Amino acid sequence: MRSFFTFGPIKSIDYGVWISGEGTFNRTKRSYTEKAIPGRNGTLLIDNGRFENQVLEYPAFIAEDMPGHIDAFLNDLASLTGYQRLEDTYHPYEYRMAQFTGEVKVKTEGYMNRHGGFDIVFNTKPQRYLKSGEMAIAFTANGDILNRTRSEEHTTELQSL
């Protein structure tokens, strides 16, 4: 199965665009302030208590009828402003909030430029949201909620009120 993404209402497969997940498994960088202390070796790192946005780059390609799809696809991506929900088939249980900000340089190939490759660049917030978190949990009595995103020994228990 070929992989694709959905950005807001736009599905890349509707335009014949398929992606590689090469950069989708990277994690964002913690924000630090560096301080040089005179007379001391090294640098003092002060944790700013936050994470920075991440640049997410999908290597993409159109296998057929590239001239018929590429302009409509890129125009539709560029028409969306602000953060949009970004999902891909590499992470079926989560999504991110992203903005399409990148310039796209298409490398065409084949007879009459029938197919081509390019990179699609998004600026994403550092959080990844679980789709399961969108489902309401009804409590009729006191109980526990378990965070199943960590290993069992680090499972966080939250007491419900």
CSV table of N, CA and C in Angstrom, one decimal:
chain,number,residue,atom,x,y,z
A,1,MET,N,0.8,-1.2,0.0
A,1,MET,CA,0.0,0.0,0.0
A,1,MET,C,0.9,1.2,0.0
A,2,ARG,N,0.5,2.2,-0.8
A,2,ARG,CA,1.3,3.4,-0.9
A,2,ARG,C,0.7,4.3,0.2
A,3,SER,N,1.6,5.2,0.7
A,3,SER,CA,1.2,6.1,1.8
A,3,SER,C,0.8,7.5,1.3
A,4,PHE,N,0.0,8.1,2.1
A,4,PHE,CA,-0.5,9.5,1.8
A,4,PHE,C,-0.7,10.3,3.1
A,5,PHE,N,-1.0,11.6,2.9
A,5,PHE,CA,-1.4,12.4,4.0
A,5,PHE,C,-2.7,13.1,3.8
A,6,THR,N,-3.3,13.6,4.9
A,6,THR,CA,-4.5,14.4,4.8
A,6,THR,C,-4.1,15.7,5.6
A,7,PHE,N,-4.3,16.8,4.9
A,7,PHE,CA,-4.0,18.1,5.5
A,7,PHE,C,-5.3,19.0,5.4
A,8,GLY,N,-5.9,19.2,6.6
A,8,GLY,CA,-7.2,19.8,6.6
A,8,GLY,C,-8.2,19.0,5.7
A,9,PRO,N,-8.9,19.5,4.8
A,9,PRO,CA,-9.8,18.7,3.9
A,9,PRO,C,-9.1,18.1,2.7
A,10,ILE,N,-7.8,18.3,2.6
A,10,ILE,CA,-7.1,17.8,1.4
A,10,ILE,C,-6.4,16.5,1.6
A,11,LYS,N,-6.8,15.5,0.8
A,11,LYS,CA,-6.1,14.2,0.8
A,11,LYS,C,-5.1,14.1,-0.4
A,12,SER,N,-3.9,13.8,-0.1
A,12,SER,CA,-2.9,13.8,-1.2
A,12,SER,C,-3.3,12.8,-2.3
A,13,ILE,N,-3.9,11.6,-1.9
A,13,ILE,CA,-4.2,10.6,-2.9
A,13,ILE,C,-5.2,11.1,-3.9
A,14,ASP,N,-6.1,12.1,-3.5
A,14,ASP,CA,-7.1,12.6,-4.5
A,14,ASP,C,-6.4,13.3,-5.7
A,15,TYR,N,-5.1,13.6,-5.5
A,15,TYR,CA,-4.4,14.3,-6.6
A,15,TYR,C,-3.3,13.4,-7.1
A,16,GLY,N,-3.3,12.1,-6.7
A,16,GLY,CA,-2.3,11.2,-7.2
A,16,GLY,C,-1.0,11.3,-6.5
A,17,VAL,N,-0.9,12.0,-5.4
A,17,VAL,CA,0.3,12.3,-4.7
A,17,VAL,C,0.5,11.2,-3.6
A,18,TRP,N,1.7,10.6,-3.6
A,18,TRP,CA,2.1,9.6,-2.6
A,18,TRP,C,3.3,10.1,-1.9
A,19,ILE,N,3.5,9.6,-0.7
A,19,ILE,CA,4.6,10.2,0.2
A,19,ILE,C,5.5,9.0,0.7
A,20,SER,N,6.7,9.5,1.1
A,20,SER,CA,7.6,8.6,1.9
A,20,SER,C,7.6,9.1,3.3
A,21,GLY,N,7.7,8.2,4.3
A,21,GLY,CA,7.7,8.6,5.7
A,21,GLY,C,9.0,8.9,6.2
A,22,GLU,N,10.0,9.2,5.4
A,22,GLU,CA,11.4,9.4,5.8
A,22,GLU,C,11.6,10.3,7.0
A,23,GLY,N,10.9,11.5,7.0
A,23,GLY,CA,11.1,12.4,8.1
A,23,GLY,C,10.0,12.4,9.2
A,24,THR,N,9.1,11.5,9.1
A,24,THR,CA,7.9,11.6,9.9
A,24,THR,C,8.1,11.0,11.3
A,25,PHE,N,9.3,10.4,11.5
A,25,PHE,CA,9.5,9.7,12.8
A,25,PHE,C,10.4,10.6,13.7
A,26,ASN,N,10.9,11.7,13.2
A,26,ASN,CA,11.7,12.6,14.0
A,26,ASN,C,10.9,13.2,15.1
A,27,ARG,N,11.6,13.7,16.1
A,27,ARG,CA,11.0,14.3,17.3
A,27,ARG,C,11.5,15.8,17.3
A,28,THR,N,10.7,16.6,18.0
A,28,THR,CA,11.0,18.0,18.1
A,28,THR,C,12.1,18.3,19.1
A,29,LYS,N,12.7,19.5,19.0
A,29,LYS,CA,13.8,19.9,19.9
A,29,LYS,C,13.2,20.6,21.1
A,30,ARG,N,13.8,20.3,22.3
A,30,ARG,CA,13.5,21.1,23.5
A,30,ARG,C,14.1,22.5,23.4
A,31,SER,N,13.5,23.5,23.9
A,31,SER,CA,14.0,24.8,23.8
A,31,SER,C,14.9,25.1,25.0
A,32,TYR,N,16.1,25.5,24.8
A,32,TYR,CA,17.1,25.9,25.8
A,32,TYR,C,17.6,27.2,25.5
A,33,THR,N,18.1,27.9,26.6
A,33,THR,CA,18.9,29.2,26.5
A,33,THR,C,20.3,28.8,26.9
A,34,GLU,N,21.2,29.1,26.1
A,34,GLU,CA,22.6,28.8,26.4
A,34,GLU,C,23.3,30.0,27.1
A,35,LYS,N,24.0,29.8,28.2
A,35,LYS,CA,24.7,30.8,28.9
A,35,LYS,C,26.1,30.4,29.1
A,36,ALA,N,27.0,31.3,28.7
A,36,ALA,CA,28.4,31.1,28.9
A,36,ALA,C,28.8,31.7,30.2
A,37,ILE,N,29.5,31.0,31.0
A,37,ILE,CA,29.9,31.5,32.3
A,37,ILE,C,31.4,31.8,32.3
A,38,PRO,N,31.8,33.0,32.5
A,38,PRO,CA,33.3,33.3,32.4
A,38,PRO,C,34.1,32.5,33.4
A,39,GLY,N,35.2,32.0,33.0
A,39,GLY,CA,36.0,31.2,33.8
A,39,GLY,C,35.6,29.7,34.0
A,40,ARG,N,34.5,29.3,33.4
A,40,ARG,CA,34.0,27.9,33.5
A,40,ARG,C,34.0,27.3,32.1
A,41,ASN,N,34.3,26.0,32.0
A,41,ASN,CA,34.3,25.3,30.8
A,41,ASN,C,32.8,24.9,30.5
A,42,GLY,N,32.6,24.8,29.2
A,42,GLY,CA,31.2,24.3,28.8
A,42,GLY,C,30.2,25.5,28.8
A,43,THR,N,29.0,25.1,28.6
A,43,THR,CA,27.9,26.0,28.5
A,43,THR,C,26.8,25.6,29.4
A,44,LEU,N,26.2,26.6,30.1
A,44,LEU,CA,25.0,26.3,31.0
A,44,LEU,C,23.8,26.3,30.1
A,45,LEU,N,23.0,25.2,30.2
A,45,LEU,CA,21.8,25.1,29.4
A,45,LEU,C,20.6,25.4,30.4
A,46,ILE,N,19.8,26.4,30.1
A,46,ILE,CA,18.6,26.7,30.9
A,46,ILE,C,17.4,26.2,30.1
A,47,ASP,N,16.7,25.3,30.7
A,47,ASP,CA,15.5,24.7,30.1
A,47,ASP,C,14.4,25.8,30.1
A,48,ASN,N,13.8,26.1,28.9
A,48,ASN,CA,12.8,27.1,28.8
A,48,ASN,C,11.4,26.5,29.0
A,49,GLY,N,11.3,25.2,29.3
A,49,GLY,CA,10.1,24.6,29.7
A,49,GLY,C,9.1,24.4,28.5
A,50,ARG,N,9.6,24.3,27.3
A,50,ARG,CA,8.8,24.1,26.1
A,50,ARG,C,9.6,23.4,25.0
A,51,PHE,N,8.9,23.1,24.0
A,51,PHE,CA,9.5,22.5,22.8
A,51,PHE,C,9.2,23.4,21.6
A,52,GLU,N,10.1,23.4,20.6
A,52,GLU,CA,10.0,24.2,19.5
A,52,GLU,C,9.2,23.5,18.4
A,53,ASN,N,8.7,24.4,17.5
A,53,ASN,CA,8.0,23.8,16.3
A,53,ASN,C,9.0,23.0,15.5
A,54,GLN,N,8.4,22.1,14.7
A,54,GLN,CA,9.2,21.1,13.9
A,54,GLN,C,8.9,21.3,12.5
A,55,VAL,N,10.0,21.2,11.6
A,55,VAL,CA,9.8,21.2,10.2
A,55,VAL,C,9.6,19.8,9.8
A,56,LEU,N,8.5,19.5,9.2
A,56,LEU,CA,8.2,18.1,8.7
A,56,LEU,C,8.2,18.1,7.2
A,57,GLU,N,9.1,17.3,6.6
A,57,GLU,CA,9.2,17.3,5.2
A,57,GLU,C,8.9,15.9,4.6
A,58,TYR,N,7.9,15.9,3.8
A,58,TYR,CA,7.5,14.6,3.1
A,58,TYR,C,8.1,14.6,1.7
A,59,PRO,N,9.0,13.6,1.5
A,59,PRO,CA,9.3,13.3,0.1
A,59,PRO,C,8.1,12.8,-0.6
A,60,ALA,N,7.7,13.4,-1.7
A,60,ALA,CA,6.5,13.0,-2.4
A,60,ALA,C,6.7,12.8,-3.9
A,61,PHE,N,5.7,12.1,-4.5
A,61,PHE,CA,5.8,11.9,-6.0
A,61,PHE,C,4.4,11.7,-6.5
A,62,ILE,N,4.3,12.0,-7.8
A,62,ILE,CA,3.1,11.7,-8.6
A,62,ILE,C,3.5,10.8,-9.7
A,63,ALA,N,2.9,9.6,-9.7
A,63,ALA,CA,3.3,8.5,-10.6
A,63,ALA,C,2.7,8.7,-12.0
A,64,GLU,N,1.6,9.3,-12.1
A,64,GLU,CA,1.0,9.5,-13.5
A,64,GLU,C,0.2,10.7,-13.6
A,65,ASP,N,0.1,11.3,-14.8
A,65,ASP,CA,-0.6,12.5,-15.1
A,65,ASP,C,-0.2,13.7,-14.2
A,66,MET,N,1.1,13.8,-14.0
A,66,MET,CA,1.6,14.9,-13.1
A,66,MET,C,1.2,16.3,-13.6
A,67,PRO,N,1.2,16.6,-14.9
A,67,PRO,CA,0.8,18.0,-15.2
A,67,PRO,C,-0.7,18.3,-14.9
A,68,GLY,N,-1.5,17.2,-14.9
A,68,GLY,CA,-2.9,17.4,-14.6
A,68,GLY,C,-3.2,17.5,-13.1
A,69,HIS,N,-2.3,17.2,-12.3
A,69,HIS,CA,-2.6,17.2,-10.8
A,69,HIS,C,-1.8,18.2,-10.0
A,70,ILE,N,-0.6,18.5,-10.4
A,70,ILE,CA,0.4,19.2,-9.5
A,70,ILE,C,-0.1,20.6,-9.2
A,71,ASP,N,-0.6,21.4,-10.2
A,71,ASP,CA,-1.0,22.8,-10.0
A,71,ASP,C,-2.2,22.8,-9.0
A,72,ALA,N,-3.2,22.0,-9.3
A,72,ALA,CA,-4.4,22.0,-8.4
A,72,ALA,C,-4.0,21.6,-7.0
A,73,PHE,N,-3.1,20.6,-6.8
A,73,PHE,CA,-2.7,20.1,-5.5
A,73,PHE,C,-2.0,21.2,-4.8
A,74,LEU,N,-1.0,21.8,-5.4
A,74,LEU,CA,-0.3,22.9,-4.7
A,74,LEU,C,-1.1,24.1,-4.4
A,75,ASN,N,-2.0,24.5,-5.3
A,75,ASN,CA,-2.8,25.6,-5.1
A,75,ASN,C,-3.8,25.4,-3.9
A,76,ASP,N,-4.3,24.2,-3.8
A,76,ASP,CA,-5.2,23.8,-2.8
A,76,ASP,C,-4.5,23.8,-1.4
A,77,LEU,N,-3.3,23.3,-1.4
A,77,LEU,CA,-2.5,23.3,-0.1
A,77,LEU,C,-2.2,24.8,0.3
A,78,ALA,N,-1.8,25.6,-0.7
A,78,ALA,CA,-1.5,27.0,-0.4
A,78,ALA,C,-2.7,27.8,0.0
A,79,SER,N,-3.9,27.4,-0.3
A,79,SER,CA,-5.1,28.2,0.0
A,79,SER,C,-5.5,28.1,1.4
A,80,LEU,N,-5.0,27.1,2.1
A,80,LEU,CA,-5.3,26.9,3.6
A,80,LEU,C,-4.4,27.8,4.4
A,81,THR,N,-5.0,28.6,5.3
A,81,THR,CA,-4.2,29.4,6.2
A,81,THR,C,-4.4,28.9,7.6
A,82,GLY,N,-3.4,29.3,8.4
A,82,GLY,CA,-3.4,28.9,9.8
A,82,GLY,C,-3.1,27.4,10.0
A,83,TYR,N,-3.1,27.0,11.2
A,83,TYR,CA,-2.9,25.6,11.5
A,83,TYR,C,-4.0,24.7,11.1
A,84,GLN,N,-3.7,23.6,10.4
A,84,GLN,CA,-4.7,22.6,10.0
A,84,GLN,C,-4.3,21.2,10.6
A,85,ARG,N,-5.2,20.4,10.7
A,85,ARG,CA,-4.9,19.0,11.1
A,85,ARG,C,-4.2,18.3,10.0
A,86,LEU,N,-3.1,17.6,10.4
A,86,LEU,CA,-2.2,16.8,9.5
A,86,LEU,C,-2.1,15.4,10.0
A,87,GLU,N,-2.6,14.5,9.1
A,87,GLU,CA,-2.5,13.1,9.4
A,87,GLU,C,-1.8,12.4,8.3
A,88,ASP,N,-1.1,11.2,8.6
A,88,ASP,CA,-0.5,10.4,7.5
A,88,ASP,C,-0.7,9.0,7.9
A,89,THR,N,-0.5,8.1,6.9
A,89,THR,CA,-0.7,6.7,7.0
A,89,THR,C,0.4,6.0,7.8
A,90,TYR,N,1.5,6.8,8.1
A,90,TYR,CA,2.6,6.2,8.9
A,90,TYR,C,2.3,6.3,10.4
A,91,HIS,N,1.4,7.1,10.8
A,91,HIS,CA,0.9,7.3,12.2
A,91,HIS,C,-0.6,7.3,12.3
A,92,PRO,N,-1.2,6.1,12.1
A,92,PRO,CA,-2.7,6.0,12.0
A,92,PRO,C,-3.4,6.4,13.3
A,93,TYR,N,-2.7,6.4,14.4
A,93,TYR,CA,-3.4,6.7,15.7
A,93,TYR,C,-3.2,8.1,16.2
A,94,GLU,N,-2.6,9.0,15.4
A,94,GLU,CA,-2.3,10.3,15.9
A,94,GLU,C,-2.3,11.3,14.8
A,95,TYR,N,-2.4,12.6,15.2
A,95,TYR,CA,-2.3,13.7,14.2
A,95,TYR,C,-1.5,14.8,14.8
A,96,ARG,N,-1.2,15.8,13.9
A,96,ARG,CA,-0.4,17.0,14.3
A,96,ARG,C,-1.2,18.2,13.8
A,97,MET,N,-0.8,19.3,14.3
A,97,MET,CA,-1.4,20.6,13.8
A,97,MET,C,-0.2,21.2,13.0
A,98,ALA,N,-0.5,21.6,11.8
A,98,ALA,CA,0.6,22.1,10.9
A,98,ALA,C,0.1,23.2,10.0
A,99,GLN,N,1.1,23.9,9.4
A,99,GLN,CA,0.9,24.9,8.4
A,99,GLN,C,1.8,24.6,7.2
A,100,PHE,N,1.2,24.7,6.0
A,100,PHE,CA,2.0,24.5,4.8
A,100,PHE,C,2.7,25.8,4.5
A,101,THR,N,4.0,25.7,4.6
A,101,THR,CA,4.8,27.0,4.4
A,101,THR,C,5.9,26.9,3.4
A,102,GLY,N,6.1,25.7,2.8
A,102,GLY,CA,7.3,25.4,2.0
A,102,GLY,C,7.1,25.8,0.5
A,103,GLU,N,8.2,26.2,0.0
A,103,GLU,CA,8.4,26.3,-1.5
A,103,GLU,C,8.5,24.9,-2.0
A,104,VAL,N,7.9,24.6,-3.1
A,104,VAL,CA,8.0,23.3,-3.7
A,104,VAL,C,8.7,23.3,-5.0
A,105,LYS,N,9.7,22.5,-5.2
A,105,LYS,CA,10.5,22.4,-6.4
A,105,LYS,C,10.3,21.0,-7.0
A,106,VAL,N,9.6,21.0,-8.1
A,106,VAL,CA,9.2,19.7,-8.7
A,106,VAL,C,10.2,19.3,-9.7
A,107,LYS,N,10.7,18.0,-9.6
A,107,LYS,CA,11.6,17.4,-10.6
A,107,LYS,C,10.8,16.5,-11.4
A,108,THR,N,10.6,16.8,-12.7
A,108,THR,CA,9.7,16.0,-13.6
A,108,THR,C,10.6,14.9,-14.2
A,109,GLU,N,9.9,13.8,-14.6
A,109,GLU,CA,10.6,12.7,-15.2
A,109,GLU,C,9.7,12.1,-16.2
A,110,GLY,N,10.2,11.3,-17.1
A,110,GLY,CA,9.4,10.5,-18.1
A,110,GLY,C,9.0,11.3,-19.3
A,111,TYR,N,8.4,10.6,-20.2
A,111,TYR,CA,7.9,11.2,-21.4
A,111,TYR,C,6.8,12.2,-21.1
A,112,MET,N,7.0,13.4,-21.7
A,112,MET,CA,6.0,14.5,-21.5
A,112,MET,C,5.8,14.8,-20.0
A,113,ASN,N,6.8,14.7,-19.2
A,113,ASN,CA,6.7,15.0,-17.8
A,113,ASN,C,5.6,14.3,-17.1
A,114,ARG,N,5.4,13.0,-17.3
A,114,ARG,CA,4.2,12.3,-16.8
A,114,ARG,C,4.3,12.1,-15.3
A,115,HIS,N,5.5,12.0,-14.7
A,115,HIS,CA,5.6,11.8,-13.3
A,115,HIS,C,6.7,12.7,-12.8
A,116,GLY,N,6.7,12.8,-11.4
A,116,GLY,CA,7.8,13.7,-10.9
A,116,GLY,C,7.8,13.6,-9.3
A,117,GLY,N,8.9,14.1,-8.8
A,117,GLY,CA,9.1,14.0,-7.3
A,117,GLY,C,9.3,15.4,-6.8
A,118,PHE,N,9.0,15.6,-5.5
A,118,PHE,CA,9.1,16.9,-4.8
A,118,PHE,C,9.0,16.7,-3.3
A,119,ASP,N,9.4,17.7,-2.6
A,119,ASP,CA,9.3,17.7,-1.1
A,119,ASP,C,8.2,18.6,-0.7
A,120,ILE,N,7.3,18.2,0.2
A,120,ILE,CA,6.2,19.1,0.8
A,120,ILE,C,6.7,19.4,2.2
A,121,VAL,N,6.7,20.7,2.5
A,121,VAL,CA,7.3,21.1,3.8
A,121,VAL,C,6.1,21.7,4.7
A,122,PHE,N,6.0,21.2,5.9
A,122,PHE,CA,5.0,21.7,6.9
A,122,PHE,C,5.8,22.2,8.1
A,123,ASN,N,5.3,23.2,8.7
A,123,ASN,CA,5.8,23.7,10.0
A,123,ASN,C,4.7,23.1,11.0
A,124,THR,N,5.1,22.2,11.9
A,124,THR,CA,4.2,21.6,12.8
A,124,THR,C,4.4,22.0,14.3
A,125,LYS,N,3.3,22.0,15.0
A,125,LYS,CA,3.5,22.2,16.5
A,125,LYS,C,4.1,21.0,17.0
A,126,PRO,N,4.8,21.1,18.2
A,126,PRO,CA,5.6,20.0,18.7
A,126,PRO,C,4.7,18.8,19.2
A,127,GLN,N,3.4,19.1,19.5
A,127,GLN,CA,2.6,18.0,20.1
A,127,GLN,C,2.1,17.1,19.0
A,128,ARG,N,1.9,15.8,19.4
A,128,ARG,CA,1.2,14.8,18.6
A,128,ARG,C,0.0,14.5,19.4
A,129,TYR,N,-1.2,14.5,18.8
A,129,TYR,CA,-2.4,14.2,19.4
A,129,TYR,C,-2.9,12.8,19.1
A,130,LEU,N,-3.3,12.1,20.2
A,130,LEU,CA,-3.9,10.8,20.0
A,130,LEU,C,-5.4,10.9,19.5
A,131,LYS,N,-5.7,10.2,18.4
A,131,LYS,CA,-7.1,10.3,18.0
A,131,LYS,C,-8.1,9.7,19.0
A,132,SER,N,-7.6,8.7,19.8
A,132,SER,CA,-8.4,8.1,20.8
A,132,SER,C,-8.8,9.1,21.9
A,133,GLY,N,-8.1,10.2,22.0
A,133,GLY,CA,-8.4,11.3,22.9
A,133,GLY,C,-9.6,12.1,22.5
A,134,GLU,N,-10.1,11.9,21.3
A,134,GLU,CA,-11.3,12.6,20.9
A,134,GLU,C,-12.6,11.9,21.3
A,135,MET,N,-12.4,10.7,21.8
A,135,MET,CA,-13.6,9.9,22.2
A,135,MET,C,-13.9,10.2,23.7
A,136,ALA,N,-15.1,10.5,24.0
A,136,ALA,CA,-15.5,10.8,25.4
A,136,ALA,C,-15.5,9.6,26.2
A,137,ILE,N,-15.1,9.7,27.5
A,137,ILE,CA,-15.2,8.6,28.4
A,137,ILE,C,-16.1,9.0,29.5
A,138,ALA,N,-17.2,8.2,29.7
A,138,ALA,CA,-18.2,8.5,30.7
A,138,ALA,C,-17.9,7.7,32.0
A,139,PHE,N,-17.8,8.4,33.1
A,139,PHE,CA,-17.6,7.8,34.4
A,139,PHE,C,-18.9,7.9,35.2
A,140,THR,N,-19.4,6.8,35.7
A,140,THR,CA,-20.5,6.7,36.6
A,140,THR,C,-20.1,6.6,38.0
A,141,ALA,N,-18.8,6.4,38.2
A,141,ALA,CA,-18.3,6.3,39.6
A,141,ALA,C,-16.8,6.6,39.5
A,142,ASN,N,-16.2,6.8,40.7
A,142,ASN,CA,-14.8,7.1,40.7
A,142,ASN,C,-14.0,6.0,40.1
A,143,GLY,N,-12.9,6.3,39.4
A,143,GLY,CA,-12.1,5.4,38.7
A,143,GLY,C,-10.7,6.0,38.3
A,144,ASP,N,-10.0,5.2,37.6
A,144,ASP,CA,-8.7,5.6,37.1
A,144,ASP,C,-8.7,5.7,35.6
A,145,ILE,N,-7.9,6.6,35.0
A,145,ILE,CA,-7.6,6.8,33.6
A,145,ILE,C,-6.1,6.4,33.4
A,146,LEU,N,-5.8,5.5,32.6
A,146,LEU,CA,-4.4,5.1,32.3
A,146,LEU,C,-3.9,5.7,31.0
A,147,ASN,N,-2.7,6.3,31.1
A,147,ASN,CA,-2.0,6.8,29.9
A,147,ASN,C,-1.3,5.6,29.3
A,148,ARG,N,-1.8,5.1,28.2
A,148,ARG,CA,-1.2,3.9,27.6
A,148,ARG,C,-0.1,4.2,26.6
A,149,THR,N,0.3,5.5,26.5
A,149,THR,CA,1.4,5.8,25.6
A,149,THR,C,2.8,5.6,26.1
A,150,ARG,N,2.9,5.2,27.3
A,150,ARG,CA,4.2,5.0,27.9
A,150,ARG,C,4.3,3.5,28.3
A,151,SER,N,5.5,3.0,28.6
A,151,SER,CA,5.7,1.6,29.0
A,151,SER,C,5.0,1.4,30.3
A,152,GLU,N,4.7,0.1,30.6
A,152,GLU,CA,3.9,-0.2,31.8
A,152,GLU,C,4.5,0.3,33.1
A,153,GLU,N,5.8,0.2,33.2
A,153,GLU,CA,6.4,0.7,34.4
A,153,GLU,C,6.3,2.2,34.6
A,154,HIS,N,6.1,2.9,33.5
A,154,HIS,CA,6.0,4.4,33.6
A,154,HIS,C,4.5,4.8,33.4
A,155,THR,N,3.6,3.9,33.4
A,155,THR,CA,2.2,4.3,33.2
A,155,THR,C,1.7,5.3,34.2
A,156,THR,N,1.1,6.4,33.7
A,156,THR,CA,0.7,7.5,34.6
A,156,THR,C,-0.8,7.2,35.0
A,157,GLU,N,-1.1,7.2,36.2
A,157,GLU,CA,-2.5,7.0,36.7
A,157,GLU,C,-3.0,8.4,37.1
A,158,LEU,N,-4.1,8.8,36.6
A,158,LEU,CA,-4.8,10.0,37.0
A,158,LEU,C,-6.1,9.6,37.8
A,159,GLN,N,-6.2,10.2,39.0
A,159,GLN,CA,-7.4,9.9,39.8
A,159,GLN,C,-8.5,10.9,39.2
A,160,SER,N,-9.6,10.3,38.9
A,160,SER,CA,-10.7,11.1,38.5
A,160,SER,C,-11.4,11.6,39.7
A,161,LEU,N,-12.0,12.8,39.5
A,161,LEU,CA,-12.7,13.4,40.6
A,161,LEU,C,-14.2,13.1,40.7
